[in-house]
Coordinates of C-alpha atoms and ligand atoms in Angstrom, one line a residue:
M1 CA 32.3 -89.5 61.3
I2 CA 29.6 -87.1 60.5
R3 CA 29.7 -83.6 58.9
V4 CA 28.2 -80.6 60.7
V5 CA 27.9 -77.0 59.3
I6 CA 28.2 -74.2 61.7
E7 CA 28.1 -70.6 60.4
D8 CA 29.2 -71.8 56.9
K9 CA 32.2 -73.8 58.1
V10 CA 32.2 -77.7 57.8
Y11 CA 33.5 -79.8 60.7
E12 CA 34.0 -83.6 60.7
V13 CA 33.2 -85.1 64.2
E14 CA 32.6 -88.5 65.7
A15 CA 28.9 -89.3 65.5
G16 CA 27.4 -88.9 69.1
T17 CA 29.6 -86.1 70.0
P18 CA 27.6 -83.7 72.3
L19 CA 26.7 -80.4 70.7
G20 CA 28.7 -78.6 73.4
E21 CA 32.0 -80.4 72.5
I22 CA 31.3 -79.5 68.8
Y23 CA 31.1 -75.8 69.9
Q24 CA 34.4 -76.1 71.8
M25 CA 35.9 -77.5 68.7
A26 CA 34.4 -74.7 66.4
G27 CA 35.2 -72.0 68.9
V28 CA 31.5 -71.1 69.5
E29 CA 31.3 -69.4 72.8
N30 CA 28.3 -68.4 75.0
A31 CA 25.8 -70.4 73.1
V32 CA 23.1 -72.0 75.3
G33 CA 22.0 -74.5 72.7
G34 CA 21.5 -74.8 68.9
K35 CA 19.2 -75.4 66.2
V36 CA 20.1 -78.7 64.7
N37 CA 18.5 -79.3 61.5
G38 CA 15.7 -77.0 62.6
K39 CA 15.2 -78.6 66.0
I40 CA 16.3 -77.0 69.4
Y41 CA 19.0 -79.1 71.0
D42 CA 20.9 -78.3 74.3
L43 CA 24.7 -78.6 74.7
Q44 CA 24.4 -82.1 76.3
T45 CA 22.7 -83.7 73.4
P46 CA 24.8 -86.0 71.1
I47 CA 24.7 -85.2 67.5
R48 CA 24.4 -88.5 65.6
E49 CA 23.9 -87.4 62.0
D50 CA 25.0 -84.8 59.5
A51 CA 23.6 -81.5 60.6
N52 CA 23.2 -77.9 59.9
I53 CA 23.7 -76.1 63.2
V54 CA 22.8 -72.6 64.1
P55 CA 23.9 -71.7 67.7
I56 CA 21.4 -70.2 70.1
Y57 CA 22.5 -67.4 72.3
K58 CA 20.7 -65.8 75.2
S59 CA 19.7 -63.1 73.0
D60 CA 17.7 -65.5 70.6
P61 CA 14.1 -66.1 71.6
E62 CA 14.7 -69.8 71.2
S63 CA 17.0 -69.7 74.2
L64 CA 14.0 -69.0 76.5
E65 CA 12.7 -72.4 75.6
I66 CA 15.8 -73.9 77.2
L67 CA 15.8 -71.7 80.2
R68 CA 12.0 -72.4 80.9
H69 CA 12.4 -76.0 80.5
S70 CA 15.2 -76.1 83.1
L71 CA 13.3 -74.1 85.4
A72 CA 10.4 -76.6 85.3
H73 CA 12.9 -79.2 86.4
I74 CA 14.2 -77.1 89.2
M75 CA 10.7 -76.4 90.4
A76 CA 10.0 -80.1 90.4
Q77 CA 13.3 -80.9 92.3
A78 CA 12.3 -78.0 94.8
L79 CA 8.8 -79.7 95.3
K80 CA 10.5 -83.1 96.0
E81 CA 12.9 -81.5 98.5
I82 CA 10.0 -79.7 100.3
Y83 CA 7.4 -82.4 100.3
G84 CA 9.3 -85.6 100.1
K85 CA 10.7 -87.5 97.1
E86 CA 8.2 -90.3 97.5
K87 CA 5.2 -88.1 97.9
V88 CA 5.6 -86.0 94.7
H89 CA 4.6 -87.6 91.5
L90 CA 5.4 -85.7 88.4
G91 CA 3.1 -85.5 85.4
V92 CA 4.3 -83.2 82.4
G93 CA 6.2 -80.0 82.6
P94 CA 6.3 -78.0 79.4
T95 CA 7.1 -74.6 78.6
T96 CA 4.6 -71.9 77.8
E97 CA 4.6 -68.6 75.9
E98 CA 6.0 -66.8 78.9
G99 CA 7.2 -69.4 81.2
F100 CA 6.5 -73.0 82.2
Y101 CA 4.3 -75.1 84.3
Y102 CA 4.4 -78.6 85.9
D103 CA 1.5 -80.8 86.6
V104 CA 2.1 -82.7 89.9
E105 CA 0.4 -84.9 92.4
I106 CA 1.6 -84.4 96.0
E107 CA 0.2 -86.9 98.3
G108 CA -1.9 -85.4 101.1
V109 CA -1.0 -81.8 100.1
R110 CA -3.3 -79.3 98.4
L111 CA -1.2 -76.4 97.4
S112 CA -2.3 -72.8 97.7
E113 CA -0.7 -69.6 96.3
D114 CA 0.7 -68.9 99.7
D115 CA 3.1 -71.9 99.2
L116 CA 4.7 -70.4 96.0
S117 CA 7.1 -68.2 97.8
K118 CA 8.4 -71.2 99.7
I119 CA 8.8 -73.1 96.6
E120 CA 10.6 -70.2 94.9
E121 CA 13.0 -69.9 97.7
K122 CA 14.0 -73.6 97.4
M123 CA 14.3 -73.0 93.7
R124 CA 16.8 -70.3 94.3
E125 CA 18.8 -72.5 96.6
I126 CA 19.0 -75.3 93.9
I127 CA 20.1 -72.5 91.4
Q128 CA 22.7 -71.3 93.8
R129 CA 24.0 -74.9 94.3
N130 CA 24.8 -74.8 90.6
Y131 CA 24.3 -78.5 89.8
P132 CA 25.6 -79.7 86.4
I133 CA 22.5 -80.9 84.4
L134 CA 23.4 -84.2 82.8
R135 CA 21.6 -86.0 80.0
R136 CA 21.6 -89.7 79.9
E137 CA 20.0 -92.1 77.3
L138 CA 18.4 -95.3 78.4
D139 CA 16.9 -98.3 76.8
R140 CA 13.2 -99.1 77.6
E141 CA 13.9 -101.5 80.3
E142 CA 16.3 -99.5 82.2
A143 CA 13.9 -96.5 82.0
I144 CA 11.0 -98.5 83.3
K145 CA 13.2 -99.8 86.2
L146 CA 14.3 -96.4 87.1
F147 CA 10.9 -94.8 87.2
E148 CA 9.4 -97.8 89.0
K149 CA 12.0 -97.2 91.6
L150 CA 11.2 -93.6 91.8
R151 CA 7.5 -94.4 92.0
E152 CA 6.8 -92.1 89.2
K153 CA 3.5 -93.5 87.9
Y154 CA 2.8 -90.9 85.4
K155 CA 6.2 -91.0 83.9
L156 CA 5.8 -94.7 83.5
E157 CA 2.7 -94.2 81.5
I158 CA 4.5 -91.8 79.3
I159 CA 7.3 -94.3 78.7
K160 CA 4.8 -96.9 77.7
G161 CA 3.6 -94.5 75.1
I162 CA 7.1 -93.8 73.6
S163 CA 7.6 -95.5 70.2
P164 CA 10.3 -98.2 70.5
D165 CA 12.4 -96.4 67.8
D166 CA 12.6 -93.3 69.8
V167 CA 15.5 -92.5 72.3
I168 CA 14.5 -92.4 75.9
S169 CA 16.5 -89.8 77.7
V170 CA 16.6 -88.6 81.3
Y171 CA 18.1 -85.4 82.7
E172 CA 19.7 -85.4 86.1
Q173 CA 20.7 -82.7 88.5
N174 CA 22.2 -83.9 91.7
D175 CA 19.7 -86.6 92.9
F176 CA 16.8 -85.3 90.8
V177 CA 16.1 -87.3 87.7
D178 CA 13.4 -86.5 85.1
L179 CA 12.2 -88.3 82.0
C180 CA 12.7 -85.6 79.4
R181 CA 13.7 -85.0 75.9
G182 CA 15.3 -81.7 76.7
P183 CA 16.6 -79.1 75.9
H184 CA 18.3 -78.0 79.1
L185 CA 20.8 -75.6 80.4
P186 CA 24.2 -77.1 81.2
T187 CA 23.9 -76.1 84.9
T188 CA 21.2 -75.0 87.2
G189 CA 23.3 -71.9 88.1
M190 CA 22.6 -70.5 84.6
A191 CA 18.9 -70.1 85.3
G192 CA 17.6 -66.7 84.8
A193 CA 14.8 -64.5 86.4
F194 CA 11.5 -66.4 87.4
K195 CA 8.4 -66.0 89.3
L196 CA 5.7 -68.6 90.2
T197 CA 2.5 -67.0 89.4
H198 CA -0.4 -69.2 90.1
I199 CA -1.9 -72.8 90.6
S200 CA -4.8 -74.4 89.0
G201 CA -6.2 -78.0 88.6
A202 CA -5.5 -80.0 85.4
Y203 CA -6.6 -83.6 84.7
W204 CA -3.9 -86.0 83.9
R205 CA -3.8 -86.1 80.0
G206 CA -6.6 -83.6 79.9
D207 CA -9.0 -86.4 80.6
S208 CA -11.8 -85.8 83.1
S209 CA -11.9 -89.6 84.0
Q210 CA -8.2 -89.3 85.1
P211 CA -6.9 -87.9 88.4
M212 CA -6.8 -84.2 88.9
L213 CA -3.2 -82.9 89.3
Q214 CA -2.0 -79.6 90.5
R215 CA -0.6 -77.4 87.9
I216 CA 1.9 -74.7 89.0
Y217 CA 2.7 -72.0 86.6
G218 CA 5.8 -69.9 86.4
M219 CA 7.1 -67.1 84.4
A220 CA 10.7 -66.8 83.2
F221 CA 13.1 -64.6 81.3
W222 CA 16.8 -64.2 81.3
D223 CA 16.6 -60.6 82.3
S224 CA 14.9 -59.5 85.6
K225 CA 13.7 -56.2 84.1
E226 CA 11.9 -58.0 81.4
L227 CA 10.3 -60.3 83.9
E228 CA 9.2 -57.3 86.0
E229 CA 7.6 -55.8 83.0
R230 CA 5.7 -58.9 82.0
L231 CA 4.7 -59.4 85.6
K232 CA 3.1 -56.0 85.7
F233 CA 1.3 -56.8 82.6
Y234 CA 0.2 -60.1 84.0
E235 CA -1.1 -58.4 87.2
E236 CA -2.9 -55.9 85.0
A237 CA -4.5 -58.6 83.0
K238 CA -5.5 -60.5 86.1
K239 CA -7.3 -57.5 87.5
R240 CA -9.2 -57.4 84.3
D241 CA -9.9 -61.1 84.3
H242 CA -13.6 -61.2 82.8
R243 CA -14.4 -64.2 84.9
K244 CA -14.0 -62.2 88.1
L245 CA -15.6 -59.2 86.6
G246 CA -18.5 -61.2 85.4
R247 CA -19.2 -62.3 89.0
D248 CA -18.7 -58.8 90.4
L249 CA -21.0 -57.2 87.9
E250 CA -23.5 -60.1 87.9
F251 CA -23.1 -60.6 84.3
F252 CA -22.9 -64.3 84.0
I253 CA -22.1 -67.6 85.8
I254 CA -21.0 -71.0 84.6
D255 CA -22.7 -73.7 86.7
E256 CA -20.9 -77.1 86.8
D257 CA -24.3 -78.7 87.2
V258 CA -25.5 -77.1 84.0
G259 CA -22.3 -78.0 82.3
P260 CA -18.8 -76.6 81.8
G261 CA -18.6 -74.1 78.8
L262 CA -22.4 -73.3 79.1
V263 CA -23.0 -69.7 80.0
L264 CA -25.9 -68.6 82.2
W265 CA -26.6 -64.9 81.6
L266 CA -27.7 -63.1 84.8
P267 CA -30.2 -60.2 84.6
K268 CA -27.5 -57.6 84.6
G269 CA -25.7 -59.4 81.7
G270 CA -29.1 -59.9 80.1
I271 CA -30.0 -56.2 79.9
Y272 CA -26.4 -55.4 78.6
R273 CA -27.0 -58.1 75.9
K274 CA -30.3 -56.8 75.0
I275 CA -28.7 -53.4 74.4
L276 CA -26.0 -54.8 72.4
E277 CA -28.3 -56.9 70.3
D278 CA -30.7 -54.1 69.6
Y279 CA -27.9 -52.1 68.5
W280 CA -26.6 -54.9 66.3
R281 CA -30.0 -55.4 64.7
E282 CA -30.5 -51.6 64.0
E283 CA -27.1 -51.4 62.3
H284 CA -27.9 -54.4 60.2
L285 CA -31.3 -53.2 59.2
K286 CA -29.6 -49.9 58.0
R287 CA -27.5 -51.9 55.8
G288 CA -30.0 -54.0 54.1
Y289 CA -29.8 -57.2 56.0
Q290 CA -32.8 -59.5 56.5
F291 CA -33.2 -61.4 59.7
V292 CA -33.8 -65.1 59.9
Y293 CA -34.3 -67.6 62.8
T294 CA -33.3 -71.2 62.5
P295 CA -33.6 -74.3 64.7
H296 CA -30.9 -75.6 67.1
I297 CA -30.9 -79.1 65.7
G298 CA -31.0 -80.4 62.1
N299 CA -31.1 -83.8 60.3
A300 CA -27.9 -85.6 59.7
K301 CA -28.6 -85.5 55.9
L302 CA -28.2 -81.8 56.0
W303 CA -24.8 -82.1 57.7
Q304 CA -23.8 -84.8 55.3
I305 CA -24.4 -82.5 52.3
S306 CA -22.7 -79.6 54.0
G307 CA -19.6 -81.7 54.7
H308 CA -19.8 -81.2 58.4
L309 CA -20.0 -84.8 59.2
D310 CA -16.9 -85.6 57.2
Y311 CA -14.8 -82.6 58.2
Y312 CA -16.2 -81.2 61.4
R313 CA -17.4 -84.2 63.3
P314 CA -15.0 -84.0 66.2
N315 CA -16.2 -80.6 67.0
M316 CA -19.9 -81.6 67.0
F317 CA -21.9 -83.0 69.9
S318 CA -23.2 -86.5 69.7
S319 CA -26.2 -87.2 67.5
M320 CA -29.7 -87.8 68.8
Q321 CA -32.4 -90.1 67.4
V322 CA -35.6 -88.5 66.3
D323 CA -38.3 -90.7 64.5
Q324 CA -35.7 -93.3 63.5
E325 CA -33.5 -90.5 61.9
E326 CA -30.3 -89.0 63.2
Y327 CA -30.1 -85.3 64.2
F328 CA -27.3 -83.1 65.3
V329 CA -27.2 -80.0 67.4
K330 CA -25.9 -77.2 65.1
P331 CA -22.2 -76.2 65.1
M332 CA -22.9 -73.6 62.5
N333 CA -25.8 -71.7 61.1
C334 CA -24.8 -71.9 57.3
P335 CA -26.8 -74.9 56.1
F336 CA -30.0 -73.4 57.6
H337 CA -29.4 -70.1 55.8
I338 CA -28.7 -71.9 52.6
A339 CA -32.1 -73.9 53.0
I340 CA -33.8 -70.5 53.3
Y341 CA -32.0 -69.3 50.2
K342 CA -33.1 -72.3 48.3
S343 CA -36.7 -72.2 49.5
K344 CA -37.6 -70.4 46.2
V345 CA -36.2 -69.6 42.9
R346 CA -33.9 -66.6 43.2
S347 CA -33.4 -63.8 40.7
Y348 CA -30.3 -61.7 40.3
K349 CA -32.6 -58.8 41.3
E350 CA -32.7 -60.1 44.9
L351 CA -28.9 -60.1 45.2
P352 CA -26.9 -59.4 47.2
L353 CA -29.1 -61.3 49.7
K354 CA -27.9 -60.8 53.2
L355 CA -29.3 -63.2 55.7
A356 CA -28.4 -62.4 59.3
E357 CA -29.1 -64.1 62.7
L358 CA -27.8 -64.1 66.1
G359 CA -27.5 -67.8 65.9
T360 CA -26.6 -69.9 68.9
V361 CA -24.3 -72.8 68.0
Y362 CA -22.7 -75.6 70.0
R363 CA -19.2 -77.0 69.5
Y364 CA -17.4 -79.5 71.5
E365 CA -14.3 -78.2 73.2
M366 CA -11.9 -80.2 75.4
S367 CA -12.8 -79.3 79.0
G368 CA -9.1 -78.2 79.6
V369 CA -9.3 -75.4 77.1
L370 CA -12.7 -73.9 78.3
H371 CA -12.1 -70.4 79.6
G372 CA -14.9 -68.2 81.1
L373 CA -16.7 -66.5 78.1
M374 CA -13.7 -66.8 75.8
R375 CA -13.8 -70.4 75.1
V376 CA -17.1 -72.1 75.6
R377 CA -19.2 -74.9 74.3
G378 CA -22.4 -73.0 73.4
F379 CA -22.3 -69.5 72.0
T380 CA -24.1 -67.0 69.9
Q381 CA -22.5 -65.9 66.6
D382 CA -23.5 -62.6 65.1
D383 CA -23.7 -64.4 61.9
A384 CA -24.6 -63.5 58.3
H385 CA -24.4 -65.0 55.0
I386 CA -24.2 -62.8 51.9
I387 CA -25.1 -64.5 48.5
C388 CA -24.2 -62.3 45.6
T389 CA -23.2 -62.3 41.9
E390 CA -19.6 -62.1 40.6
E391 CA -20.0 -58.5 39.7
Q392 CA -21.2 -57.6 43.3
V393 CA -18.3 -59.3 45.0
E394 CA -16.1 -56.2 45.2
D395 CA -18.7 -53.9 46.7
V396 CA -20.1 -56.5 49.0
I397 CA -16.6 -57.0 50.6
H398 CA -15.9 -53.4 50.7
Q399 CA -19.2 -52.6 52.6
T400 CA -18.8 -55.6 54.9
L401 CA -15.3 -54.6 56.0
E402 CA -16.5 -51.1 56.5
F403 CA -19.4 -52.2 58.6
A404 CA -17.1 -54.5 60.7
I405 CA -14.7 -51.6 61.4
S406 CA -17.5 -49.2 62.1
M407 CA -19.2 -51.5 64.6
L408 CA -15.8 -52.2 66.4
R409 CA -15.3 -48.4 66.5
D410 CA -18.6 -48.0 68.2
F411 CA -17.5 -50.3 71.0
G412 CA -14.6 -48.0 71.6
F413 CA -11.8 -49.9 69.7
E414 CA -9.5 -47.8 67.8
E415 CA -6.6 -50.0 66.6
F416 CA -7.0 -52.8 64.3
K417 CA -4.9 -55.5 62.6
V418 CA -6.1 -57.1 59.5
Y419 CA -5.0 -60.4 58.0
I420 CA -5.8 -61.8 54.6
S421 CA -5.4 -65.6 54.2
T422 CA -4.9 -66.7 50.7
K423 CA -5.1 -69.9 48.6
P424 CA -3.5 -73.0 50.1
E425 CA -2.0 -75.8 48.1
D426 CA -5.1 -78.0 48.1
A427 CA -8.1 -75.8 47.2
I428 CA -11.3 -76.1 45.4
G429 CA -12.8 -73.3 43.2
S430 CA -11.3 -72.0 40.0
P431 CA -8.2 -69.8 39.8
D432 CA -10.4 -67.0 38.6
Q433 CA -12.6 -67.2 41.6
W434 CA -9.7 -67.1 44.0
Q435 CA -8.2 -64.2 42.3
L436 CA -11.4 -62.2 42.3
A437 CA -12.0 -62.9 46.0
E438 CA -8.5 -62.2 47.1
N439 CA -8.3 -59.0 45.0
S440 CA -11.5 -57.8 46.5
L441 CA -10.3 -58.4 50.1
K442 CA -6.9 -56.5 49.4
K443 CA -8.8 -53.8 47.6
A444 CA -11.2 -53.3 50.5
V445 CA -8.5 -53.0 53.2
E446 CA -6.3 -50.8 51.2
S447 CA -9.1 -48.3 50.3
M448 CA -9.7 -47.9 54.0
G449 CA -6.1 -47.3 54.8
I450 CA -5.8 -50.1 57.3
P451 CA -2.4 -51.9 57.4
Y452 CA -2.7 -55.5 56.7
Q453 CA -0.6 -58.7 56.6
I454 CA -1.0 -61.6 54.1
D455 CA -0.9 -65.1 55.3
E456 CA 0.1 -66.6 52.1
G457 CA -1.5 -70.0 51.6
G458 CA -3.1 -69.7 55.0
G459 CA -6.7 -69.8 53.7
A460 CA -9.2 -72.6 54.1
F461 CA -9.4 -74.9 51.1
Y462 CA -12.8 -73.4 50.2
G463 CA -11.9 -69.7 50.0
P464 CA -9.8 -66.8 51.2
K465 CA -10.8 -64.8 54.2
I466 CA -10.1 -61.6 56.1
D467 CA -9.6 -61.5 59.8
V468 CA -9.8 -58.4 61.9
K469 CA -8.1 -58.2 65.2
I470 CA -8.6 -55.4 67.7
K471 CA -6.0 -54.1 70.2
D472 CA -7.4 -53.8 73.8
A473 CA -6.4 -51.3 76.5
I474 CA -3.4 -53.2 77.6
G475 CA -2.1 -54.0 74.1
R476 CA -3.5 -57.6 73.5
L477 CA -4.9 -58.5 70.2
W478 CA -8.2 -60.2 69.9
Q479 CA -9.6 -61.8 66.8
C480 CA -13.2 -60.4 66.2
S481 CA -14.5 -60.1 62.6
T482 CA -14.1 -62.7 59.9
I483 CA -15.2 -62.4 56.3
Q484 CA -14.8 -65.7 54.6
F485 CA -15.5 -66.7 51.0
D486 CA -17.0 -70.0 50.5
F487 CA -16.7 -71.8 47.0
N488 CA -17.6 -75.1 48.5
L489 CA -21.2 -74.8 49.9
P490 CA -22.7 -73.2 46.8
E491 CA -21.5 -76.3 44.9
R492 CA -22.5 -78.8 47.6
F493 CA -26.0 -77.4 47.9
D494 CA -26.3 -76.6 44.2
M495 CA -27.2 -73.0 44.9
E496 CA -28.5 -71.0 41.9
Y497 CA -30.0 -67.7 40.8
V498 CA -31.5 -66.7 37.6
G499 CA -29.5 -64.0 35.7
P500 CA -30.7 -61.2 33.4
D501 CA -29.9 -63.8 30.5
N502 CA -32.7 -65.9 32.1
K503 CA -30.1 -68.7 32.6
R504 CA -29.1 -70.3 36.0
H505 CA -25.9 -69.2 37.6
R506 CA -24.0 -70.1 40.6
P507 CA -23.7 -67.3 43.2
Y508 CA -20.8 -66.4 45.5
M509 CA -21.4 -66.9 49.1
I510 CA -19.6 -65.2 52.1
H511 CA -19.8 -66.0 55.7
R512 CA -19.2 -63.1 58.0
A513 CA -19.3 -62.4 61.7
L514 CA -18.4 -59.0 63.0
L515 CA -18.1 -59.3 66.7
G516 CA -17.3 -63.1 66.5
S517 CA -19.6 -64.4 69.2
I518 CA -21.6 -62.5 71.7
E519 CA -20.0 -64.4 74.6
R520 CA -16.4 -63.9 73.5
F521 CA -16.9 -60.3 72.6
T522 CA -18.4 -59.7 76.0
G523 CA -15.4 -61.2 77.6
I524 CA -13.1 -59.0 75.5
L525 CA -15.2 -55.9 76.3
L526 CA -15.1 -56.6 80.0
E527 CA -11.4 -57.0 79.9
H528 CA -10.7 -54.0 77.7
Y529 CA -12.7 -51.6 80.0
A530 CA -11.8 -53.5 83.2
G531 CA -15.5 -53.9 83.7
A532 CA -16.3 -50.1 83.4
L533 CA -18.3 -50.3 80.3
P534 CA -19.3 -47.2 78.3
V535 CA -22.6 -45.7 79.6
W536 CA -24.7 -46.8 76.6
L537 CA -23.8 -50.4 77.4
S538 CA -23.9 -50.3 81.3
P539 CA -26.8 -52.4 82.8
V540 CA -27.2 -49.7 85.5
Q541 CA -26.3 -46.2 84.3
V542 CA -27.1 -44.2 87.5
R543 CA -27.2 -45.2 91.1
L544 CA -29.0 -43.0 93.5
I545 CA -28.0 -43.2 97.2
P546 CA -30.3 -41.5 99.6
I547 CA -28.4 -40.7 102.9
G548 CA -31.4 -41.1 105.0
E549 CA -35.2 -41.8 105.2
A550 CA -35.8 -38.1 104.9
H551 CA -34.3 -38.0 101.4
M552 CA -36.3 -40.9 100.0
D553 CA -39.1 -38.8 98.6
Y554 CA -36.8 -36.6 96.6
T555 CA -34.8 -39.7 95.5
K556 CA -38.0 -41.4 94.3
K557 CA -38.9 -38.2 92.3
L558 CA -35.4 -38.0 90.8
E559 CA -35.5 -41.8 90.0
N560 CA -38.8 -41.3 88.0
R561 CA -37.5 -38.2 86.2
L562 CA -34.5 -40.1 85.0
K563 CA -36.5 -43.2 84.0
E564 CA -38.8 -40.9 81.9
E565 CA -35.6 -40.1 79.9
G566 CA -35.1 -43.8 79.3
L567 CA -32.2 -44.0 81.7
R568 CA -31.5 -47.2 83.7
V569 CA -31.5 -46.1 87.2
E570 CA -31.3 -47.9 90.6
V571 CA -31.8 -46.7 94.1
D572 CA -29.7 -48.2 96.8
D573 CA -32.0 -48.0 99.8
R574 CA -30.5 -50.9 101.8
D575 CA -29.7 -50.5 105.5
E576 CA -26.1 -50.2 104.8
R577 CA -23.7 -47.5 105.7
L578 CA -23.1 -44.8 103.1
S579 CA -19.5 -45.7 102.6
A580 CA -20.4 -49.3 101.9
K581 CA -22.9 -48.3 99.3
I582 CA -20.4 -46.1 97.6
R583 CA -18.0 -48.9 97.6
D584 CA -20.4 -51.4 96.1
A585 CA -21.2 -48.9 93.4
E586 CA -17.5 -48.7 92.7
V587 CA -17.1 -52.6 92.6
Q588 CA -20.1 -52.7 90.3
K589 CA -18.5 -50.0 88.0
I590 CA -21.7 -47.9 88.0
P591 CA -20.9 -45.0 85.6
Y592 CA -22.8 -42.3 87.6
V593 CA -23.4 -42.2 91.4
I594 CA -25.6 -39.5 93.0
V595 CA -25.7 -39.1 96.8
I596 CA -28.8 -37.4 98.0
G597 CA -28.7 -35.5 101.4
D598 CA -30.2 -32.4 103.0
K599 CA -28.4 -30.1 100.7
E600 CA -29.6 -31.8 97.4
V601 CA -33.2 -31.8 98.7
S602 CA -33.2 -28.2 99.8
Q603 CA -31.3 -26.7 96.8
G604 CA -32.7 -29.0 94.1
K605 CA -29.3 -29.6 92.7
I606 CA -27.4 -32.8 92.6
S607 CA -23.7 -33.6 92.9
V608 CA -22.7 -36.2 90.5
R609 CA -19.8 -38.6 90.6
S610 CA -18.7 -40.1 87.3
K611 CA -16.7 -43.4 87.3
K612 CA -14.5 -42.2 84.5
E613 CA -14.4 -38.4 85.0
G614 CA -14.5 -38.1 88.8
N615 CA -16.5 -35.5 90.6
L616 CA -18.6 -33.5 88.1
G617 CA -19.7 -31.0 90.8
S618 CA -23.1 -29.7 91.5
M619 CA -25.6 -29.5 88.7
S620 CA -29.3 -29.3 87.9
V621 CA -31.2 -32.5 87.1
E622 CA -31.8 -31.3 83.6
E623 CA -28.0 -30.5 83.2
F624 CA -27.2 -34.0 84.3
I625 CA -29.7 -35.4 81.9
K626 CA -28.2 -33.6 79.0
H627 CA -24.6 -34.7 80.0
I628 CA -25.5 -38.4 80.3
K629 CA -27.6 -38.4 77.1
D630 CA -24.7 -36.9 75.1
K631 CA -22.4 -39.7 76.5
I632 CA -25.0 -42.3 75.5
K633 CA -25.7 -40.9 72.0
S634 CA -22.0 -40.5 71.2
K635 CA -21.2 -44.0 72.6
A636 CA -18.6 -42.3 74.7
P637 CA -16.0 -45.0 75.8
Ligands
ZN701 ZN1 11.9 -81.7 81.0
ZN702 ZN1 -21.5 -69.7 57.8

């Protein structure tokens, strides 16, 4: 007998009694599963040891895990019914934040999104048939035999990886069997609202030397209204996908021949980036930063001292041999900035010293997680290291946070969430250092009136940090700025300054990035604005479209006049129809479009169409120049 506790009552039951039967005994109704000693179990799973059980109802978020897991099985069963049992080989089918996916190989079939509705229909049928979902536990031999018979080669691989001490379980619904730990619903009929959303390729086990499987994604909720809402959001997010916008706007490409995760900036993206970087440098100059440039590779000795080779090696690219010594491509800029700091004896009078660099770094990421500009293998951090005395810490942090927020505001973001991560169990640095650092972070946020959360114990072992997330136009949060204390590197590199007492002291060091990386921030900006960037950042601010040859002279004159004012202007003189030219300007999200015909030429007035404000009506060229320059100057979103 075992003892289980449910809602403060103790029950004695036979070891191995399924959770559902225990619920019947205890009078628990409508539960779809339970948290058993903290783990999510379904009603079919036998309870073998003393347990604290918290029932999971449909209203609990954990119940979605059970629902989504079962829908993955129902989808797999549907695929087998449609494409043939022998032809469909199942990989893994986990749940996701909003639904589920299944990786499958279907012999001779390449699915397209057009197939999804057919699969959905079959899934609905299976739900309607209301099969009981049964759990069975097998020993290793039986499991191997079963999946050999089913010709499930990927499942066999998984079984081989299961430790001999672990229970092997399968779930069955009618004639469909899947190797699975659960949890699952008791019947297919209980499944809620779902929608298959898209398909992508995924290597088996995320390994590019393995076969490419087809990954089918679904979204699922109990309630169809909630599903509708999430789908709407999903469609909105899809429209804003920066990878598509990046192509439409000719900002960037990623070329498989160059390498996954390595970004090629096209001329349109290039001019945008120049404007962004110019702005970034100006703002840093105003605040007393000094610019440095550092190499892309560094000697292994440096990365040994910095600790990267001991703690960061898996994220670094392989080394290269140079003159019998080992070199690494840099994953961070810090050790170089420290070398610059240490290049001479530093006096307290030089502090705080703020070394800034738009530093391009390279980090190894698994190919499966790479995503447009958001997750890449080479990127440019808007990096700086601030080295200061203990007395300066508070001011430095305050100024840096203010700087971060003011910069994010300039890009049109208005809502921020701030997180402070504090001292973890295992940490270096003295308690005094931690306290000073943490207090300065809290004080800075509080004085700015920004709400913040504390991630107690969530800091790195070498210092506390502050993270700033921005909320985008559709409510998503994106991590941008980080201000990170470091009690480690000053020790490792033996950094010093000479104080007013003429003695040597250890300085404080702070890493900070405001945008994060130029690549990722650009991805966020593109999605936030759905590609229609503020005028000051737009690669092309004005497009002139002459209706015919007769309007060319006037158009040229206008182009020159606008260029004199430093505006970025393009003339669309292709042999295309007017409607096509206007549509292209729309697709490329050009902020201002001016069509020039007889009326404009004869009256000397232009009619301006603004991407964000619609038709501005007829105005003189000088009026337009004033209008657009106001927008640029105020960085109007
Ligand atoms: Zn499963
Ligand atoms: Zn750093």
